[in-house]
Short mmCIF file of C-alpha atoms (C1' of nucleotides) in Angstrom, two decimals:
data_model
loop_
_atom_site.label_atom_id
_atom_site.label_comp_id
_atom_site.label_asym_id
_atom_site.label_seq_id
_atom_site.Cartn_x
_atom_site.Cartn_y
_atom_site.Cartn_z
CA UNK A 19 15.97 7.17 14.55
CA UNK A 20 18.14 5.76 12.01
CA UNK A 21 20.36 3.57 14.61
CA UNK A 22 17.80 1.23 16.04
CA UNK A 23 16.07 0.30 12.90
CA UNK A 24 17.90 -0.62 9.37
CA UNK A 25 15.88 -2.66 6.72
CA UNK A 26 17.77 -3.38 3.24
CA UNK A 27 18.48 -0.48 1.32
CA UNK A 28 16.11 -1.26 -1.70
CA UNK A 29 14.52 0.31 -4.70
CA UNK A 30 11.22 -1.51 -3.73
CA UNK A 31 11.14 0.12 -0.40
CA UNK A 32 11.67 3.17 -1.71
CA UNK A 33 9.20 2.79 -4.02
CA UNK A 34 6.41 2.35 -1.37
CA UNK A 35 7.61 4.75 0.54
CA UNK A 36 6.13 7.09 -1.97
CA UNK A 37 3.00 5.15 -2.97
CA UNK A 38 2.68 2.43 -0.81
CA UNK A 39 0.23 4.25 0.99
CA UNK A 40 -3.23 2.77 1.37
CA UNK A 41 -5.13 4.59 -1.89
CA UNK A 42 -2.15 5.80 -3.21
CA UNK A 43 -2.01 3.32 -6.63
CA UNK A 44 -5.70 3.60 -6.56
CA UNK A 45 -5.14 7.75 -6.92
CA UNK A 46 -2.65 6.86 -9.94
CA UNK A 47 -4.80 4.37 -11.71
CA UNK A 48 -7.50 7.09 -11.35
CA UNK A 49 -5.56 9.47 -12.79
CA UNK A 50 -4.11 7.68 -15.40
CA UNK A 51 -8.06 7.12 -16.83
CA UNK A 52 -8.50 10.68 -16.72
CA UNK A 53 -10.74 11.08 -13.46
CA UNK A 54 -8.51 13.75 -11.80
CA UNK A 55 -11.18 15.65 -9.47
CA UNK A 56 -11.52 15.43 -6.20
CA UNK A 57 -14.95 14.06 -6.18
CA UNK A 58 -14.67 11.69 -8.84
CA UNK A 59 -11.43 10.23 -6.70
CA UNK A 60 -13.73 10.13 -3.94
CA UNK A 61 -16.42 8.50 -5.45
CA UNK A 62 -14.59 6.08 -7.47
CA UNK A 63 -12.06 4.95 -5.03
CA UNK A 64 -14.11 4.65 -1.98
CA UNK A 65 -11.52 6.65 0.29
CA UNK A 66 -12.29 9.31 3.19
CA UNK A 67 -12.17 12.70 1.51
CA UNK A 68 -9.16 13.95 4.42
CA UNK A 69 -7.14 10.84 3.42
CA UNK A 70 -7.36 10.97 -0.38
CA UNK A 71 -6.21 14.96 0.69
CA UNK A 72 -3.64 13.66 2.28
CA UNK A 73 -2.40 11.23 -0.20
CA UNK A 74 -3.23 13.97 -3.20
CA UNK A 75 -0.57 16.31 -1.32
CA UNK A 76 1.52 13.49 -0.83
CA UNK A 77 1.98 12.31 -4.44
CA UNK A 78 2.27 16.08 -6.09
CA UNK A 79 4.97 16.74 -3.54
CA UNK A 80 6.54 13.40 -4.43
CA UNK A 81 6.52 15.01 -8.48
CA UNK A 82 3.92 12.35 -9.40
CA UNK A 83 1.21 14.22 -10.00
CA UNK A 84 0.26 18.36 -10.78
CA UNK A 85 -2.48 20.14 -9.53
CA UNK A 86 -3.51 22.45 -12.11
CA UNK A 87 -6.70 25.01 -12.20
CA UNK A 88 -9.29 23.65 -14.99
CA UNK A 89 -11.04 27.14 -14.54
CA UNK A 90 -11.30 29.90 -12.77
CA UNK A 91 -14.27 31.37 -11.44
CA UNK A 92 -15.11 29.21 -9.46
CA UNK A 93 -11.51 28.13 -9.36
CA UNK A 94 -11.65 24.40 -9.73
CA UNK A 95 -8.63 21.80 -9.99
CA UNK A 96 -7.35 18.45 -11.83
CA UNK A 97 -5.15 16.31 -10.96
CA UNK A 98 -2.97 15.40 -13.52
CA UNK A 99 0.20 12.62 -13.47
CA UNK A 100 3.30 13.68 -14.38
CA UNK A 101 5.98 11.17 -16.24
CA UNK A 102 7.20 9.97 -13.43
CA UNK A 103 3.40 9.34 -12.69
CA UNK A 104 2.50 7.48 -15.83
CA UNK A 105 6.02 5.58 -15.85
CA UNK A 106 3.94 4.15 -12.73
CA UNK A 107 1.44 2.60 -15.14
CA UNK A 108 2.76 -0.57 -16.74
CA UNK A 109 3.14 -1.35 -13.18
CA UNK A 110 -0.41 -0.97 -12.42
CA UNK A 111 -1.09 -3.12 -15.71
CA UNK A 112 0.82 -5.68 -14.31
CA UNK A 113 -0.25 -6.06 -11.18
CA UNK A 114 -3.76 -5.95 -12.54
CA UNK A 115 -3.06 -8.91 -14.15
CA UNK A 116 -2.05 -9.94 -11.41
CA UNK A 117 -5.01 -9.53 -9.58
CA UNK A 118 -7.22 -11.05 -12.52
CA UNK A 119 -5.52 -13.96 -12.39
CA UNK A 120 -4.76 -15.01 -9.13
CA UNK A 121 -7.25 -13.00 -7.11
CA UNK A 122 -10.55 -12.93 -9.21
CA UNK A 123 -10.28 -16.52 -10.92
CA UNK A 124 -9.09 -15.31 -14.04
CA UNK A 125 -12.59 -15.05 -15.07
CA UNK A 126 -14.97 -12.11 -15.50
CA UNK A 127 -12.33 -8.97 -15.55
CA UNK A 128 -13.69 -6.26 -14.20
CA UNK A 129 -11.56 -3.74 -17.06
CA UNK A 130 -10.14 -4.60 -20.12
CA UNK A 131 -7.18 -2.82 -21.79
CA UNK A 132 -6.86 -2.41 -25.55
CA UNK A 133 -2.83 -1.50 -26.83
CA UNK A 134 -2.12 0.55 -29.75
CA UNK A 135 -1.25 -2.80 -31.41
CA UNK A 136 -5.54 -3.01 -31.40
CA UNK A 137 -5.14 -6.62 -29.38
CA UNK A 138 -6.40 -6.64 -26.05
CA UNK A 139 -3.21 -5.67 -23.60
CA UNK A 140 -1.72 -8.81 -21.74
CA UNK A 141 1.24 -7.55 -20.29
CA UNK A 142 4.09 -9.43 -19.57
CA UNK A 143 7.54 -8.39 -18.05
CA UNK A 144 10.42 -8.86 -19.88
CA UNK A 145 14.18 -8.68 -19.99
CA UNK A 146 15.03 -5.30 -22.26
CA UNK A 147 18.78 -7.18 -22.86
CA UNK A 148 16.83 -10.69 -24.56
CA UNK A 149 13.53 -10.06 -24.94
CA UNK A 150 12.35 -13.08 -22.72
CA UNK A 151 9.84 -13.12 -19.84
CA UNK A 152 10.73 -12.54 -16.69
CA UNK A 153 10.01 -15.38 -13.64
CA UNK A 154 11.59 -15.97 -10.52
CA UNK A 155 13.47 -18.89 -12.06
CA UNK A 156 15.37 -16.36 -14.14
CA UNK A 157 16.86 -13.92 -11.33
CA UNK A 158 19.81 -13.98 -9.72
CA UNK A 159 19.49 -11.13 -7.36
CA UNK A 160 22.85 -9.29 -6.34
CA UNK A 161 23.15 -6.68 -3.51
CA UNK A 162 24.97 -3.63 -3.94
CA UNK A 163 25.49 -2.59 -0.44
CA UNK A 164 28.09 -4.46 1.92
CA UNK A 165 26.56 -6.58 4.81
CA UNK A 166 23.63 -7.24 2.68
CA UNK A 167 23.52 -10.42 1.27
CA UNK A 168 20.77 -12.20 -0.21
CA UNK A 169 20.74 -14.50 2.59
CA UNK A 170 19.60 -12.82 5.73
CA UNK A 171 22.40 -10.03 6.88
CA UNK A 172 26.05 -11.14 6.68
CA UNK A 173 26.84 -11.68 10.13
CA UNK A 174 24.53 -12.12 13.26
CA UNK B 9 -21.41 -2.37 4.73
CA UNK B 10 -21.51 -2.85 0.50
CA UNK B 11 -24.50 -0.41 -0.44
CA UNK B 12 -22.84 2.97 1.10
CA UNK B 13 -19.65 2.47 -0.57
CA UNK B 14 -19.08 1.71 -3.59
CA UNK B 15 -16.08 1.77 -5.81
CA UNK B 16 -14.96 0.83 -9.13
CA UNK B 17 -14.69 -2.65 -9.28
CA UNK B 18 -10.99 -3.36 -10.26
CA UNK B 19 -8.23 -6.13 -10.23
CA UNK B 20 -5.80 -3.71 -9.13
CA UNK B 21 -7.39 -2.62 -6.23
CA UNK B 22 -8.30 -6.48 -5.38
CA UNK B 23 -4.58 -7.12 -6.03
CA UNK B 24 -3.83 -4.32 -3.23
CA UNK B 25 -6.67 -6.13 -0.52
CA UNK B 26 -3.95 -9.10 -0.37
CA UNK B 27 -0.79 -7.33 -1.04
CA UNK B 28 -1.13 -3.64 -0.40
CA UNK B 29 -0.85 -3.43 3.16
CA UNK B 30 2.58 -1.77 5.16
CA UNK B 31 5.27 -4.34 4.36
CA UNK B 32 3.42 -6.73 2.40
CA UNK B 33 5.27 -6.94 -1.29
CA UNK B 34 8.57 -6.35 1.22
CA UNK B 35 7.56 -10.03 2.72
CA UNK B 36 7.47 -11.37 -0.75
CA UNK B 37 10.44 -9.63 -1.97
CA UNK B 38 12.54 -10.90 0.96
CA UNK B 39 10.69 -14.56 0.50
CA UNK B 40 11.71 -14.54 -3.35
CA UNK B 41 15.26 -13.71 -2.14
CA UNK B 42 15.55 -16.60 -0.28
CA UNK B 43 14.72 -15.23 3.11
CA UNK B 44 12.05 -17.40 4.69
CA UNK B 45 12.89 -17.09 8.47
CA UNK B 46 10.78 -14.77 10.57
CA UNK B 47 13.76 -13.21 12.46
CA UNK B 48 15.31 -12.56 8.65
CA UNK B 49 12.33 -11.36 7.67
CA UNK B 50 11.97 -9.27 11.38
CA UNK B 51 15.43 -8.03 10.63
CA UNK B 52 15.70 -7.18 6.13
CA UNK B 53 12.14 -5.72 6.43
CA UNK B 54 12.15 -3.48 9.75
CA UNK B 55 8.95 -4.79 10.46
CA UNK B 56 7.14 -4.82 14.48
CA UNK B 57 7.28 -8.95 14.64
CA UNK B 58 3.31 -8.43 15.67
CA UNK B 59 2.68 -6.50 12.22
CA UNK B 60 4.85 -9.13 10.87
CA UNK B 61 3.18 -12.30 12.42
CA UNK B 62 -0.06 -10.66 10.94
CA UNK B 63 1.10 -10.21 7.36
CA UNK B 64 2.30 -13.74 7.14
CA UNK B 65 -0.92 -15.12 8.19
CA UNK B 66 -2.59 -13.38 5.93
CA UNK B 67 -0.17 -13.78 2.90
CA UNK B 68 -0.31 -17.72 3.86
CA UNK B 69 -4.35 -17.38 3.99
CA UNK B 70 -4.31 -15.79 0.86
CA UNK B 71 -2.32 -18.66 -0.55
CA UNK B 72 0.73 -16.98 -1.39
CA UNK B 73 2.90 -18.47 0.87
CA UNK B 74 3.23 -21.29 2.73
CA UNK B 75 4.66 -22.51 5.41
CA UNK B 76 6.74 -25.35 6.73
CA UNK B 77 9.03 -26.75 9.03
CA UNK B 78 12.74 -26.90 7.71
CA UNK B 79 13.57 -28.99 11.06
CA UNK B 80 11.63 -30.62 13.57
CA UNK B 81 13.44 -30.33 17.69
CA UNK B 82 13.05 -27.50 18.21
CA UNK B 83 10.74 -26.94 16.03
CA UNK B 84 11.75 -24.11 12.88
CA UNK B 85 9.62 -22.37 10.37
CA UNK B 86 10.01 -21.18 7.08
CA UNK B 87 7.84 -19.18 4.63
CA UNK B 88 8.23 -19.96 0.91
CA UNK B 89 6.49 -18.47 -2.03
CA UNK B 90 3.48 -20.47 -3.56
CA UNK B 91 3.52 -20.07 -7.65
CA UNK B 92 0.81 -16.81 -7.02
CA UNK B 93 3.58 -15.11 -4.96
CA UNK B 94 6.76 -16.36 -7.46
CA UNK B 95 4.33 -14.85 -9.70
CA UNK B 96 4.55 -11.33 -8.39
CA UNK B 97 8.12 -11.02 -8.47
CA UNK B 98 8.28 -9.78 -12.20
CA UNK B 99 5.57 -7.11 -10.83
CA UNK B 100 8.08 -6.26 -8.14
CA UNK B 101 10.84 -6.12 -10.75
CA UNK B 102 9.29 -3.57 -12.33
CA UNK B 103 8.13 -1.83 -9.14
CA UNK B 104 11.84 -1.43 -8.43
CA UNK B 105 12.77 -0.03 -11.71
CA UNK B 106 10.44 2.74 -11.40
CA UNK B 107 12.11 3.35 -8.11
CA UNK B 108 15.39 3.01 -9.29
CA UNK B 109 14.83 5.74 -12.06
CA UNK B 110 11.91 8.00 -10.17
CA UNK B 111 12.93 7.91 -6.21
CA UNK B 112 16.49 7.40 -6.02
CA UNK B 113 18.38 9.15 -9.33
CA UNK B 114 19.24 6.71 -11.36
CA UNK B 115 22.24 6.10 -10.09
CA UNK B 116 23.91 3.70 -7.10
CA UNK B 117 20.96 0.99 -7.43
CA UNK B 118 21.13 -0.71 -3.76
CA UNK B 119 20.32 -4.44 -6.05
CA UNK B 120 20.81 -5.24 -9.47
CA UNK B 121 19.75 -8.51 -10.51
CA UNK B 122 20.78 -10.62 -13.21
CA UNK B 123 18.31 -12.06 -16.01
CA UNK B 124 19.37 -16.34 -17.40
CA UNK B 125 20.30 -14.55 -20.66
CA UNK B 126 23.35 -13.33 -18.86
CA UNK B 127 22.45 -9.40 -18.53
CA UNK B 128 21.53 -7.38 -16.28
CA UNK B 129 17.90 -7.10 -15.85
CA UNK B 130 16.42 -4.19 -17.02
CA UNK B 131 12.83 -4.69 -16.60
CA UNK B 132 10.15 -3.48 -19.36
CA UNK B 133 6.23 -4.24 -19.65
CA UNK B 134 5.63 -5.42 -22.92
CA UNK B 135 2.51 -6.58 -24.57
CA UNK B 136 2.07 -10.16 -25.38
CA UNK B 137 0.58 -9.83 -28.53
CA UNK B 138 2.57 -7.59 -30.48
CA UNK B 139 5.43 -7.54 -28.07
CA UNK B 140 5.75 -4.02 -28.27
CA UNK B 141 6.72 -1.97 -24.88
CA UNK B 142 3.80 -0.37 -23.06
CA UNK B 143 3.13 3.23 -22.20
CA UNK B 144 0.34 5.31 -20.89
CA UNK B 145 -0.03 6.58 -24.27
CA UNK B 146 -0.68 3.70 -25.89
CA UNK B 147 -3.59 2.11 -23.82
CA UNK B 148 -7.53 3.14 -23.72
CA UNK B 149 -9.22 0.98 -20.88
CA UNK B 150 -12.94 -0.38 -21.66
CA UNK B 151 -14.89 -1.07 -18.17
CA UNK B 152 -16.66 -4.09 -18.33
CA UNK B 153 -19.42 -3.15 -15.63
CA UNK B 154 -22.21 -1.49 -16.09
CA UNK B 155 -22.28 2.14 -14.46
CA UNK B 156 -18.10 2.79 -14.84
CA UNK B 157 -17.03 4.10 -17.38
CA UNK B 158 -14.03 5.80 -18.06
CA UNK B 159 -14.64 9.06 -17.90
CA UNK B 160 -16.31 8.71 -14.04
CA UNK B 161 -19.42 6.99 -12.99
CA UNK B 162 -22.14 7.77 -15.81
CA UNK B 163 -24.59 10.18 -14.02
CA UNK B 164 -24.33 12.35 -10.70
"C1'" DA C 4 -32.67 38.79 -3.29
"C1'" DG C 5 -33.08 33.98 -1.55
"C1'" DG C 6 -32.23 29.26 -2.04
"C1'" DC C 7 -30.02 25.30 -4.13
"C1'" DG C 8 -26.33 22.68 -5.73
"C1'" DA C 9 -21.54 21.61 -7.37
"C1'" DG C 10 -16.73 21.41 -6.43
"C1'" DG C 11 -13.00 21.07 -3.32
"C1'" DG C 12 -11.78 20.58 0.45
"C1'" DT C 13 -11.21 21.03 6.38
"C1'" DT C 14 -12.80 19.95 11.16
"C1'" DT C 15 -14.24 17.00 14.86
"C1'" DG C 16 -14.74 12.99 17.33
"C1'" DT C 17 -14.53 7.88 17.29
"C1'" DT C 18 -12.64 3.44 15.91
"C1'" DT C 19 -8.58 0.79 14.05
"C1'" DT C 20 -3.84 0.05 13.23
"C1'" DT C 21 0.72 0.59 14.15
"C1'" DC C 22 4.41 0.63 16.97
"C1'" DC C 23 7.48 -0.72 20.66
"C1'" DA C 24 9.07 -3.17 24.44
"C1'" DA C 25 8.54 -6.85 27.16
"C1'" DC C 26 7.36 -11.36 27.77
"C1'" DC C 27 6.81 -16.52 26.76
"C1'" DC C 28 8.00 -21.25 25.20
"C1'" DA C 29 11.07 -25.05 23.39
"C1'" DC C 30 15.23 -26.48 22.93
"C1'" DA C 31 20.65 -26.61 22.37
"C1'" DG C 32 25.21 -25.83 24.08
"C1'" DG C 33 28.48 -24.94 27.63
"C1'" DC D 27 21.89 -23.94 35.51
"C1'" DC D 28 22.44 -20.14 32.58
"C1'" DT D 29 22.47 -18.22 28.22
"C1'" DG D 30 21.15 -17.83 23.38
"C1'" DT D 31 18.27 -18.64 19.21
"C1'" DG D 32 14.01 -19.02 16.71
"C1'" DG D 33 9.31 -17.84 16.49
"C1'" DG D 34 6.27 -15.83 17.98
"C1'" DT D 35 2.22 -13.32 21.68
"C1'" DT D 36 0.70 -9.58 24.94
"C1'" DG D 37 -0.18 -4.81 26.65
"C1'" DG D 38 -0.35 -0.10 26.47
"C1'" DA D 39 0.70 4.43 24.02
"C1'" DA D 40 0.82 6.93 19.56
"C1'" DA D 41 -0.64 7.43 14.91
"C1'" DA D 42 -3.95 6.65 11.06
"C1'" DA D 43 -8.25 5.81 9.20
"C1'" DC D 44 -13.03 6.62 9.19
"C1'" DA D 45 -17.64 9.05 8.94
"C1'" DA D 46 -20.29 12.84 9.19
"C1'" DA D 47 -20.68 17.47 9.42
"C1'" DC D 48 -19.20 21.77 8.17
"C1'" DC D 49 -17.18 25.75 5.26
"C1'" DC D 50 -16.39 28.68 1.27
"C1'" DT D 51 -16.91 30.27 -3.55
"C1'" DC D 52 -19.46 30.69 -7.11
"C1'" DG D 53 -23.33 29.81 -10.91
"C1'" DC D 54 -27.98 29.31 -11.70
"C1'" DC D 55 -32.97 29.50 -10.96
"C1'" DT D 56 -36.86 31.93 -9.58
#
DNA sequence: AGGCGAGGGTTTGTTTTTCCAACCCACAGG
DNA sequence: CCTGTGGGTTGGAAAAACAAACCCTCGCCT
């Protein structure tokens, strides 16, 4: 099972391989606001309750989020993210942006983020080395693994 | 088919109706490589070529790629990004960072791409106003609809 | 003591998707 | 004519998603 197939090795693969999952970045951004119960995942995401089981088990096994008892008697649990799981977040911010802009019309946002900085939050990607945005026009992509060029597969 | 369910409205999860299916953002990454041709993409992404066939259509309907014959007799095709998918790279960048540090360890990064500036990229959200990098910590979201707030929907 | 409701799921049966392999078409080269 | 490449489509089996119902524990109300 590893012979007949063999995409690129890449980080972005791997990524989704953990929440690429229909639901799964909805879980997270759930999360993240602080609505970590089942029922308020349920209700606020809009999933089947076996699938948003499945992807709960799925993303504390992956170390992104904790289930943890928020009392006892009757036992009842939160879901809670983890670093790893709120590392996920400027990601979320950025694709929501994303979303507002190219999906909606840029118009009407459904949710608006406020930074510490007290401005409203419009993130942008940058380069940690020079500060400056990041586009495509910028990026010179360079493959790590031999017979994986950026230009289809070396030979064949 | 809209009054049983009913979930927060949210650019993220509109974001995830075009882009958030099985090998969606891989399409786009492999695009924004350079890698137009369905039998690249068939090949980089590990795709079925029916799944395949279907996400292109809909990534082309959704106007983030186009298409276009790079020779006429016989006839070849080739997908290019539109400015909405260019546009998504920097979201991928960052996707792949998280990956980078959170999936794999850190270490052997199967693609490390290169910023203008000269550096390798090291991607970070940052927000535009003060510039400053963005954390979980730092944000507090304000709904702008009626009925979601933060803290789950308001009653029930 | 009986009934109701919340919270957090699991079970069951049906509908969609995914997956895989095979096939198809146009043409180019030998 | 036969083979190979590029870009798909088709058909049937396997896997997911979906919806509704069900289960269990407990707290509260009467």
């Amino acid at each position: 099972m590893a012979a007949t197939k063999d995409p690129r090795p890449c980080s972005i693969a791997d990524a989704l391989a953990v929440v690429g999952e229909k639901y799964s970045l909805l879980v997270l951004r759930e999360v993240c606001l602080g609505n970590g119960r089942f029922d308020q995942l349920v209700r606020n995401i809009g999933a089947p309750r076996d699938v948003l089981a499945a992807r709960l088990r799925r993303l504390v096994d992956a170390g992104l989020l904790t289930k943890r008892a928020y009392q006892e008697r009757p036992q009842r649990f939160e879901y809670r993210a983890t670093r790893a799981g709120l590392d996920l977040e400027p990601v979320l911010m950025s694709l929501m942006a994303w979303g507002d802009r190219h999906v909606r019309g840029g118009d009407d946002r459904p949710m608006v983020i406020e930074h510490s900085c007290g401005s409203e939050l419009l993130p942008v990607v940058t380069c940690a080395a020079c500060g400056g945005e990041v586009h495509h026009e910028d990026l010179t992509a360079h493959p790590q693994v031999p017979g994986w060029t950026v230009k289809g597969p070396t030979a064949a």
